[in-house]
PDB file of C-alpha atoms in Angstrom:
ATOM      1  CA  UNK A 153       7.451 -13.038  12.168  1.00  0.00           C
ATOM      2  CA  UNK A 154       8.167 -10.885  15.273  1.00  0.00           C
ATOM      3  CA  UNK A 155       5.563  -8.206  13.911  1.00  0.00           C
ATOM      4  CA  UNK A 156       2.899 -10.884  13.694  1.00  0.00           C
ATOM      5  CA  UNK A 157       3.683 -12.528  17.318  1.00  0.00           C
ATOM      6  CA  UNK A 158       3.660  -9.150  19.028  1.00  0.00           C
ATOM      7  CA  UNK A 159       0.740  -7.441  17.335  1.00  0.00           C
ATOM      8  CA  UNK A 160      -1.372 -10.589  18.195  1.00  0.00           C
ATOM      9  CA  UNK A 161      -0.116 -10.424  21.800  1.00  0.00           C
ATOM     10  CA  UNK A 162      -1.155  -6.558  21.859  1.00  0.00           C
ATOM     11  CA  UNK A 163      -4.775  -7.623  21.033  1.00  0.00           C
ATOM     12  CA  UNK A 164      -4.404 -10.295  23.544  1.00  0.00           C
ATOM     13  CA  UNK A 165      -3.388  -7.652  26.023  1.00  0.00           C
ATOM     14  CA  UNK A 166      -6.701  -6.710  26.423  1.00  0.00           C
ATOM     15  CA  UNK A 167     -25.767   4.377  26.083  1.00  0.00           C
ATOM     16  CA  UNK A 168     -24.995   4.822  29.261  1.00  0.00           C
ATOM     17  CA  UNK A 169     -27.032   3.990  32.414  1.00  0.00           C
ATOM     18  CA  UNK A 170     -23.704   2.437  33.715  1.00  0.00           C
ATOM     19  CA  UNK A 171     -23.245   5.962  35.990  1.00  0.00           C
ATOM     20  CA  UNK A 172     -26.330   4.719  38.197  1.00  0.00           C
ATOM     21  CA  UNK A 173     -24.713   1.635  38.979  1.00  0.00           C
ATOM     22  CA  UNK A 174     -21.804   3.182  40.197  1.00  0.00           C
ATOM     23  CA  UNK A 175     -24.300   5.291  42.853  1.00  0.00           C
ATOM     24  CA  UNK A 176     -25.302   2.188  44.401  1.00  0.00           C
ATOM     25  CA  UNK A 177     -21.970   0.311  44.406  1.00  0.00           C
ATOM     26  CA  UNK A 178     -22.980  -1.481  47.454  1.00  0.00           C
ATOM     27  CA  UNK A 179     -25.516  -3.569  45.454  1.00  0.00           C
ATOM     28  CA  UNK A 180     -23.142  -4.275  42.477  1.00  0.00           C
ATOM     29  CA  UNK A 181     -22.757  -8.075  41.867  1.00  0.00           C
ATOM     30  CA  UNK A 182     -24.284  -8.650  45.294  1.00  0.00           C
ATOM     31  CA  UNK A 183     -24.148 -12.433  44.545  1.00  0.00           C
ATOM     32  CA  UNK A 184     -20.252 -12.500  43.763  1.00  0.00           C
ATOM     33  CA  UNK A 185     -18.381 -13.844  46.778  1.00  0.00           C
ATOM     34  CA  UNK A 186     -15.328 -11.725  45.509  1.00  0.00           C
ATOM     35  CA  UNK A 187     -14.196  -8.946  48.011  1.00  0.00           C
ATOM     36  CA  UNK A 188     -13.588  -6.334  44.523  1.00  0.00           C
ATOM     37  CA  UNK A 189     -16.208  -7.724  42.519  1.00  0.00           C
ATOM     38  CA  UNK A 190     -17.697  -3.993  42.610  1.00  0.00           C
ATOM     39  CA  UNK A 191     -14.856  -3.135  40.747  1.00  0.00           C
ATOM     40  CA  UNK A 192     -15.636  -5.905  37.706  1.00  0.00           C
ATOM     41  CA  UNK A 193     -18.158  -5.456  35.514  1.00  0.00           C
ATOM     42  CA  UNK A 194     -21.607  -5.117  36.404  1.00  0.00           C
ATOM     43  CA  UNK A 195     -24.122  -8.263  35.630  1.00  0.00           C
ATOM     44  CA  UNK A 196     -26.512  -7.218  33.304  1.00  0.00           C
ATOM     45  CA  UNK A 197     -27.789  -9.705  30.513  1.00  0.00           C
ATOM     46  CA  UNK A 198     -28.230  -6.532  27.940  1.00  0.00           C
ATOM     47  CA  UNK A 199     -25.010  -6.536  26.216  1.00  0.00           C
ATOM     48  CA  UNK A 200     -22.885  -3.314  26.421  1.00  0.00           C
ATOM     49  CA  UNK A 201     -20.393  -2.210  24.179  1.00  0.00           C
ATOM     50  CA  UNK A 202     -17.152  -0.616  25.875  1.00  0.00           C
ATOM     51  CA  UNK A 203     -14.962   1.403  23.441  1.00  0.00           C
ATOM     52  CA  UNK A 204     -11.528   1.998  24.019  1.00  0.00           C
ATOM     53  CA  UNK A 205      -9.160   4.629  22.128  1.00  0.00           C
ATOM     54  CA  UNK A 206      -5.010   4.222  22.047  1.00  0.00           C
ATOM     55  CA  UNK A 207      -4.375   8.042  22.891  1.00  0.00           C
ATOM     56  CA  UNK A 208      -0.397   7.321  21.637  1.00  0.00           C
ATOM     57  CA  UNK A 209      -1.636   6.215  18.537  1.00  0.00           C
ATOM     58  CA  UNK A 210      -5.427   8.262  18.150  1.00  0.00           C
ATOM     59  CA  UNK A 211      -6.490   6.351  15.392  1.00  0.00           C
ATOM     60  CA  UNK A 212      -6.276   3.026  16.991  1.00  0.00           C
ATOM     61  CA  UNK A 213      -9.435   1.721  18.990  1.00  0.00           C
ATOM     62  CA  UNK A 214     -10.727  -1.909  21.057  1.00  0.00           C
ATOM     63  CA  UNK A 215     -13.844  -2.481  21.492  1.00  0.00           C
ATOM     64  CA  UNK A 216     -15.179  -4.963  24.694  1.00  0.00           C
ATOM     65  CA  UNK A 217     -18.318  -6.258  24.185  1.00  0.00           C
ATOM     66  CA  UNK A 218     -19.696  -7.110  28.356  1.00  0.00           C
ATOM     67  CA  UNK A 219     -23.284  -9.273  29.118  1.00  0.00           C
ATOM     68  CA  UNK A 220     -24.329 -11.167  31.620  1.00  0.00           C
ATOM     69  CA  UNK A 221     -25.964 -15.152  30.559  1.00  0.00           C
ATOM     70  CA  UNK A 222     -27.023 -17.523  33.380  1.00  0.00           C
ATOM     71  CA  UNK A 223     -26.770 -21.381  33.121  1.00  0.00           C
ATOM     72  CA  UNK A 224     -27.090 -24.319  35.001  1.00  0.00           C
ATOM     73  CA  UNK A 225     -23.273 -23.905  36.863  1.00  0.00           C
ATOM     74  CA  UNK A 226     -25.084 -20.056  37.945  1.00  0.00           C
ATOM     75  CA  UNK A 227     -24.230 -16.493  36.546  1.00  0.00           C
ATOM     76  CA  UNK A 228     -21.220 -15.655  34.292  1.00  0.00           C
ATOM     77  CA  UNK A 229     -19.964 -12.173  32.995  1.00  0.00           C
ATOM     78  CA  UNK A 230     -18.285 -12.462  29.518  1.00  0.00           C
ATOM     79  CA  UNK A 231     -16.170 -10.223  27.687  1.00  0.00           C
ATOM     80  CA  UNK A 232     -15.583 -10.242  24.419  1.00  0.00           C
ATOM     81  CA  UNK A 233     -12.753  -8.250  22.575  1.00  0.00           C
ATOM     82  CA  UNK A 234     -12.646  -6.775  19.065  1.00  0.00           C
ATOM     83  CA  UNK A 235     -10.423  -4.812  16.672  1.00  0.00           C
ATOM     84  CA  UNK A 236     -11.581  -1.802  15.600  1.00  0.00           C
ATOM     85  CA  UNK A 237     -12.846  -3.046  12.741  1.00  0.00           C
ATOM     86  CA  UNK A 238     -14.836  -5.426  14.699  1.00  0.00           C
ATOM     87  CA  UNK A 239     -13.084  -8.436  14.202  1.00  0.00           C
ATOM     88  CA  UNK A 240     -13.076 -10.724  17.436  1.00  0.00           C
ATOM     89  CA  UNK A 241      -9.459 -11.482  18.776  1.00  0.00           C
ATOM     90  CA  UNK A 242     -10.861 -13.167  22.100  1.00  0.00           C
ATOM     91  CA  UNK A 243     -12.996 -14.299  24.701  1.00  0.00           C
ATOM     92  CA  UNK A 244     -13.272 -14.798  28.236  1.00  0.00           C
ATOM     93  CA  UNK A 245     -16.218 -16.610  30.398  1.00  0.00           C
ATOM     94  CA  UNK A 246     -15.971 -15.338  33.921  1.00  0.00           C
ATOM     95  CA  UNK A 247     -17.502 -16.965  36.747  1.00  0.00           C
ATOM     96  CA  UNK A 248     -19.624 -14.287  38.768  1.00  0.00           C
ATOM     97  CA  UNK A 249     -19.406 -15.332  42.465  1.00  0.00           C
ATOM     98  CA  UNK A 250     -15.313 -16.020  42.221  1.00  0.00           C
ATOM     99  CA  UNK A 251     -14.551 -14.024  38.988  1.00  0.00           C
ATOM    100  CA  UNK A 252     -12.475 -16.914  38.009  1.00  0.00           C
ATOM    101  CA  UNK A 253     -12.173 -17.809  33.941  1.00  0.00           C
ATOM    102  CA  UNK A 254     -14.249 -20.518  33.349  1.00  0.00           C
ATOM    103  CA  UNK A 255     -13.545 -20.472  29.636  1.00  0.00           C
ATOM    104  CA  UNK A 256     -11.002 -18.872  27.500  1.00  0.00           C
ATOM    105  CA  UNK A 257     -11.474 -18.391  23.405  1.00  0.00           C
ATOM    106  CA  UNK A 258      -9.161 -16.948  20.970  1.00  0.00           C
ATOM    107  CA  UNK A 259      -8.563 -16.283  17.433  1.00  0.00           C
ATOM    108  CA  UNK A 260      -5.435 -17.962  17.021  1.00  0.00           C
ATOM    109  CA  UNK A 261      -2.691 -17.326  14.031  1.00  0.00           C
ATOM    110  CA  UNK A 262      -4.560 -19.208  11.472  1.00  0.00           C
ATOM    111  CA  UNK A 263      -7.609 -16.920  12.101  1.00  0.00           C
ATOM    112  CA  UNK A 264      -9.370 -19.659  13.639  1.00  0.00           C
ATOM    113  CA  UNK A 265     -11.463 -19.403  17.030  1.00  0.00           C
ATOM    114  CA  UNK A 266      -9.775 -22.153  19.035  1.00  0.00           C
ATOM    115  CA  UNK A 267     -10.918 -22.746  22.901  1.00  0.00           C
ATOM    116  CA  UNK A 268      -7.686 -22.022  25.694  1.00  0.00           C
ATOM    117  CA  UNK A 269      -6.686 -25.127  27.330  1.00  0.00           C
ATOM    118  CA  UNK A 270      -6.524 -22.947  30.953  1.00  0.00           C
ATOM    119  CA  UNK A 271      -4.195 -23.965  33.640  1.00  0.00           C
ATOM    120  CA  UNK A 272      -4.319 -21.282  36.159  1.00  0.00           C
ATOM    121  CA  UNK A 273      -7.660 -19.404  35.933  1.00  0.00           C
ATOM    122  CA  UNK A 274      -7.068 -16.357  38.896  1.00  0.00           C
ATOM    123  CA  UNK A 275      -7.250 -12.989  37.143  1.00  0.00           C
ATOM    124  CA  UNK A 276      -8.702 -10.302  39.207  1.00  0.00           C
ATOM    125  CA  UNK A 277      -6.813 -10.045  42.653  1.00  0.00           C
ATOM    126  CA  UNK A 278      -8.654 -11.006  46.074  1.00  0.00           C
ATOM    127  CA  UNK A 279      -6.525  -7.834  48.262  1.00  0.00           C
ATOM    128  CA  UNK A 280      -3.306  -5.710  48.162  1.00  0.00           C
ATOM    129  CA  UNK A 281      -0.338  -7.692  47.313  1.00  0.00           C
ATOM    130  CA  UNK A 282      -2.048 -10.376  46.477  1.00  0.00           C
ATOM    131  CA  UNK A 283      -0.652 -11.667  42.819  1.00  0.00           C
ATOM    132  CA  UNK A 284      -2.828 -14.035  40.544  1.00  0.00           C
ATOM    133  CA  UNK A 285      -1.778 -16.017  38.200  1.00  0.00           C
ATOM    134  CA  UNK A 286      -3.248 -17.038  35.310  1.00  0.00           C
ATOM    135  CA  UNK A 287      -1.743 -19.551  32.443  1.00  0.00           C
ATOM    136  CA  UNK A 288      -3.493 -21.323  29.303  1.00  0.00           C
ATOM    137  CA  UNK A 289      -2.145 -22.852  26.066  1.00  0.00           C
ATOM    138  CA  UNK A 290      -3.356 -22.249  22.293  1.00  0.00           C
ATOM    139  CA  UNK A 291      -1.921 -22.610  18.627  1.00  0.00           C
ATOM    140  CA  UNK A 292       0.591 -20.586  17.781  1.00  0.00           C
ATOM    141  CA  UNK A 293       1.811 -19.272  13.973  1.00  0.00           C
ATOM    142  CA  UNK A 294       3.128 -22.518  12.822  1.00  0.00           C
ATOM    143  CA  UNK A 295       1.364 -26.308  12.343  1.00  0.00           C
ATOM    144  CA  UNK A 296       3.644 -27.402  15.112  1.00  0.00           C
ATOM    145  CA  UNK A 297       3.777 -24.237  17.671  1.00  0.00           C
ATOM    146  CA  UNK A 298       1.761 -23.629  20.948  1.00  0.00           C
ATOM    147  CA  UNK A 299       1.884 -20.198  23.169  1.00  0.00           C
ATOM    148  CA  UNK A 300       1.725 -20.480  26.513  1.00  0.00           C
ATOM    149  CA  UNK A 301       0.375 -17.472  27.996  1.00  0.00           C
ATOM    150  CA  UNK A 302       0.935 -16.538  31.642  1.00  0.00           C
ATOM    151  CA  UNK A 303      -0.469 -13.165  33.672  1.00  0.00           C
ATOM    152  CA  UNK A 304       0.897 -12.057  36.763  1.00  0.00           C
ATOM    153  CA  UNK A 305      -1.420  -9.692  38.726  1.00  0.00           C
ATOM    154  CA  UNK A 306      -1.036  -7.691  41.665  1.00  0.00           C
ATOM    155  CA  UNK A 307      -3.141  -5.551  43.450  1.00  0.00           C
ATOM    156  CA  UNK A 308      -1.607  -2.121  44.194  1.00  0.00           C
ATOM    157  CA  UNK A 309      -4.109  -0.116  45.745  1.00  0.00           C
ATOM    158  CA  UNK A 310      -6.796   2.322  44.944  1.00  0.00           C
ATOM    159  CA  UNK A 311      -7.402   5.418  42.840  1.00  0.00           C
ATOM    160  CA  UNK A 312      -9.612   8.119  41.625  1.00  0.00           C
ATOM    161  CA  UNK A 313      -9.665   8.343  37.298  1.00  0.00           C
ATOM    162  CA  UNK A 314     -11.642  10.489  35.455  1.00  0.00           C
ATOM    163  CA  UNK A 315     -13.894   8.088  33.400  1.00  0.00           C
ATOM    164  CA  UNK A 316     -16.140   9.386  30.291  1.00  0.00           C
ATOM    165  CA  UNK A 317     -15.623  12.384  32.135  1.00  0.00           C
ATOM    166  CA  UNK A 318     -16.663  11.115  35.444  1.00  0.00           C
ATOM    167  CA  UNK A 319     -14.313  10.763  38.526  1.00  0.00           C
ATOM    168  CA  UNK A 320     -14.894   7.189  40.007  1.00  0.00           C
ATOM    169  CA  UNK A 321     -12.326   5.273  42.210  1.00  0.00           C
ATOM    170  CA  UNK A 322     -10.943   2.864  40.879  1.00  0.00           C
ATOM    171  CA  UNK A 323      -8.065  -0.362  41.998  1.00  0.00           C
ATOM    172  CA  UNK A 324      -4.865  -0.636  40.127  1.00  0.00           C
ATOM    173  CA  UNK A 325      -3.526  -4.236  39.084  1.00  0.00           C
ATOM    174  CA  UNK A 326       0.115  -4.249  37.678  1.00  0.00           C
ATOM    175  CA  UNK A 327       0.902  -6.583  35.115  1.00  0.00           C
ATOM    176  CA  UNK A 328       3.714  -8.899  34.290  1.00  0.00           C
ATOM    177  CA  UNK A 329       2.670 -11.318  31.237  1.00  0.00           C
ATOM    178  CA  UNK A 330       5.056 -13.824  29.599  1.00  0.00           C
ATOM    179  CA  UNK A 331       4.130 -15.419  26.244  1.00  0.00           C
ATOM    180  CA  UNK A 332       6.210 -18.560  25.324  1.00  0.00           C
ATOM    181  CA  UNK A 333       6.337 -20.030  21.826  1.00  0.00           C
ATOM    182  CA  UNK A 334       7.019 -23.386  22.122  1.00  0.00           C
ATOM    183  CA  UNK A 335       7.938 -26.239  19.407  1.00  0.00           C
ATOM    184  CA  UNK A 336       7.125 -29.682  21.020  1.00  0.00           C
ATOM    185  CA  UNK A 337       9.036 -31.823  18.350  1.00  0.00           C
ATOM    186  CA  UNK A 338      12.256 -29.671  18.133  1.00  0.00           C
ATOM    187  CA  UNK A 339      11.900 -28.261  21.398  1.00  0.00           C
ATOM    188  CA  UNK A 340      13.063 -25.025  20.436  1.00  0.00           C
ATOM    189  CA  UNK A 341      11.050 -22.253  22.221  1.00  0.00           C
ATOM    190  CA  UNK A 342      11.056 -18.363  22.572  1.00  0.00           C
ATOM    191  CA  UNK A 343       9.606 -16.090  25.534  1.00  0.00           C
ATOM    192  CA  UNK A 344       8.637 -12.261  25.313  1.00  0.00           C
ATOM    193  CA  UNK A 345       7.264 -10.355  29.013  1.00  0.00           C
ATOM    194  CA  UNK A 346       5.492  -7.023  29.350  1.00  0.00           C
ATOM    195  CA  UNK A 347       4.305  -5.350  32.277  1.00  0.00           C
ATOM    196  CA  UNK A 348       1.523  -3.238  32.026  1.00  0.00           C
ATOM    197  CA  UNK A 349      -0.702  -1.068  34.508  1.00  0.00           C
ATOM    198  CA  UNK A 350      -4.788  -1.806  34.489  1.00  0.00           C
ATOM    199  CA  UNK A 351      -7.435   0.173  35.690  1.00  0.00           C
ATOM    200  CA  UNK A 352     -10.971  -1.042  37.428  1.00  0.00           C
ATOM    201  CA  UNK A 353     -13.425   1.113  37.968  1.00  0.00           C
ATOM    202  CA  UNK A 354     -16.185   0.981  40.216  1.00  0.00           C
ATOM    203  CA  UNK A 355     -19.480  -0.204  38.599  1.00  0.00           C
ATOM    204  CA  UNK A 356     -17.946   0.011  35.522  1.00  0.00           C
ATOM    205  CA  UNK A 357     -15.346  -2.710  34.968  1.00  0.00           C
ATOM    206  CA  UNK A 358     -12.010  -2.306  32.760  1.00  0.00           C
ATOM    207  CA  UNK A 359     -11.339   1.762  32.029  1.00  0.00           C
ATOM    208  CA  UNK A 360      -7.759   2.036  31.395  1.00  0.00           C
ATOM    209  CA  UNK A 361      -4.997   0.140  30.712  1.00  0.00           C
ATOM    210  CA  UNK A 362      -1.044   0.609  29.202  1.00  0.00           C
ATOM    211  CA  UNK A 363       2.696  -0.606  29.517  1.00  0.00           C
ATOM    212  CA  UNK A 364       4.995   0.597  31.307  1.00  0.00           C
ATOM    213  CA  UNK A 365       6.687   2.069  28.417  1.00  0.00           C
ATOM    214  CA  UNK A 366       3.350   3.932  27.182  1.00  0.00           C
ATOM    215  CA  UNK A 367       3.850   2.792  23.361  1.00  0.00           C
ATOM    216  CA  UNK A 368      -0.046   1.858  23.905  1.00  0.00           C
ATOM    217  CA  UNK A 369      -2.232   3.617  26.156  1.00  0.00           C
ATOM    218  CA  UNK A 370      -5.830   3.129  26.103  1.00  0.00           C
ATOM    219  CA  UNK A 371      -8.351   4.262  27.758  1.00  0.00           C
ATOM    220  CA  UNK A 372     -12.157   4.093  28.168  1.00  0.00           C
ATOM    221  CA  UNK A 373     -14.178   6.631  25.830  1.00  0.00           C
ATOM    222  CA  UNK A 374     -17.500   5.679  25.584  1.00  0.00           C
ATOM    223  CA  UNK A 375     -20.093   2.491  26.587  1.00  0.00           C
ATOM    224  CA  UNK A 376     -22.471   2.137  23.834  1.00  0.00           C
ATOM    225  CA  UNK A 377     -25.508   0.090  22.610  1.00  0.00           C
ATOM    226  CA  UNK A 378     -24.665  -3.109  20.267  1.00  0.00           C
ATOM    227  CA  UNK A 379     -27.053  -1.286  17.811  1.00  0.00           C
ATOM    228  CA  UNK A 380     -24.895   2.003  17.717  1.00  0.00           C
ATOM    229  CA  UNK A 381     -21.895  -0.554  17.781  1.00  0.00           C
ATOM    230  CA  UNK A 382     -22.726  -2.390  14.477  1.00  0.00           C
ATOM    231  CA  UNK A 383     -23.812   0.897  13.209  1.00  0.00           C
ATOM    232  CA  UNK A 384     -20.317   2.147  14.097  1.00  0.00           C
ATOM    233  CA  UNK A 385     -18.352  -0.331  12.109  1.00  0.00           C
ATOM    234  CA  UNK A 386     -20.234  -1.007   8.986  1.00  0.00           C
ATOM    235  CA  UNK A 387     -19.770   3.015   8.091  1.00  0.00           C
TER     236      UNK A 387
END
């Protein structure tokens, strides 16, 4: 049972003319209202596919898949993420102009895509020492269980990372996230935290993330075409 809650929390946790965005970072996401939205992903409708290795564990990959839609309520960025056998753990609908979730999606313990009931929707800081919060509620392992999850972030500053081999500056959110397992007819409930360091690069979006104890460490390895993706994971 505790293998199954935390390697679902651990996915939870979670082609190339990307470069030339990054030259005119002025102009990224122009339209966002956020001061660090040129740090988030860029808006582009063409759907990218950002793939992630673990380099504790080599063998172990995450794949993001980033694209741009626009509906009536404006522009939204969405990113999915997916195992590296391509199976879809979750989803989330930003909002361009305040990067706030709009929606929230994940494959719960069933193997069912269940929608987030979100009660804090802040996840990308405004400035330095700033701390969002985020919170939403979804099925947990059992007929009767929910999970609350709950993100802490704060913004700690800039730095440079090497990226695809590429040095781009980047802003560094820390991490504290508390999952709580909760049974609402015998009350009983269980909590497990992690704190964990992500990187945001400039014109590029998420390019590195681990915990503070570096038994996961992933970082950004390639941004690929949805063709080359499928491609990828049907060999």
């Amino acid at each position: 049972m505790v293998f199954r809650i935390l390697a679902i929390i651990l996915c939870l946790t979670s082609a190339c003319g990307q470069h030339e965005n990054v030259e005119n970072s002025n102009e990224i996401n122009s339209s966002s209202s956020h001061p660090n939205a040129s740090y988030f992903y860029v808006y582009d409708t063409t759907k990218k596919i950002y793939q992630y290795r673990d380099i504790v564990h080599g063998m172990n990959e995450q794949f993001h898949r980033i694209y741009g839609v626009e509906d009536s309520e404006g522009k939204h960025i969405v990113v999915e993420r997916y195992s590296q056998t391509g199976r879809i753990t979750e989803a989330y609908n930003y909002n361009l102009d305040s990067l706030n979730v709009l929606d929230h999606m994940v494959v719960n313990g069933f193997g069912e895509k269940e929608k987030a009931t979100i009660y804090k929707n802040e996840l990308f800081p405004f400035e330095k020492n700033k701390v969002t919060r985020y919170a939403s509620k979804f099925s947990g392992f059992q007929d009767s269980t929910v999970i609350l999850m709950e993100l802490y972030r704060d913004f700690k500053g800039t730095d440079v990372k090497n990226v695809i081999s590429d040095p781009i500056e980047c802003i560094k959110l820390e991490e504290q996230a508390r999952y709580t397992i909760l049974n609402p007819f015998t009350k009983k409930e269980t909590q497990q935290e992690f704190q964990s360091i992500h990187y945001f690069g400039k014109g590029v979006g998420l390019v590195e993330w681990f915990d503070k104890e570096k038994k996961m460490h992933f970082v950004l390895e390639d941004i690929i075409s949805q063709e080359k993706w499928i491609k990828l994971i049907s060999e």
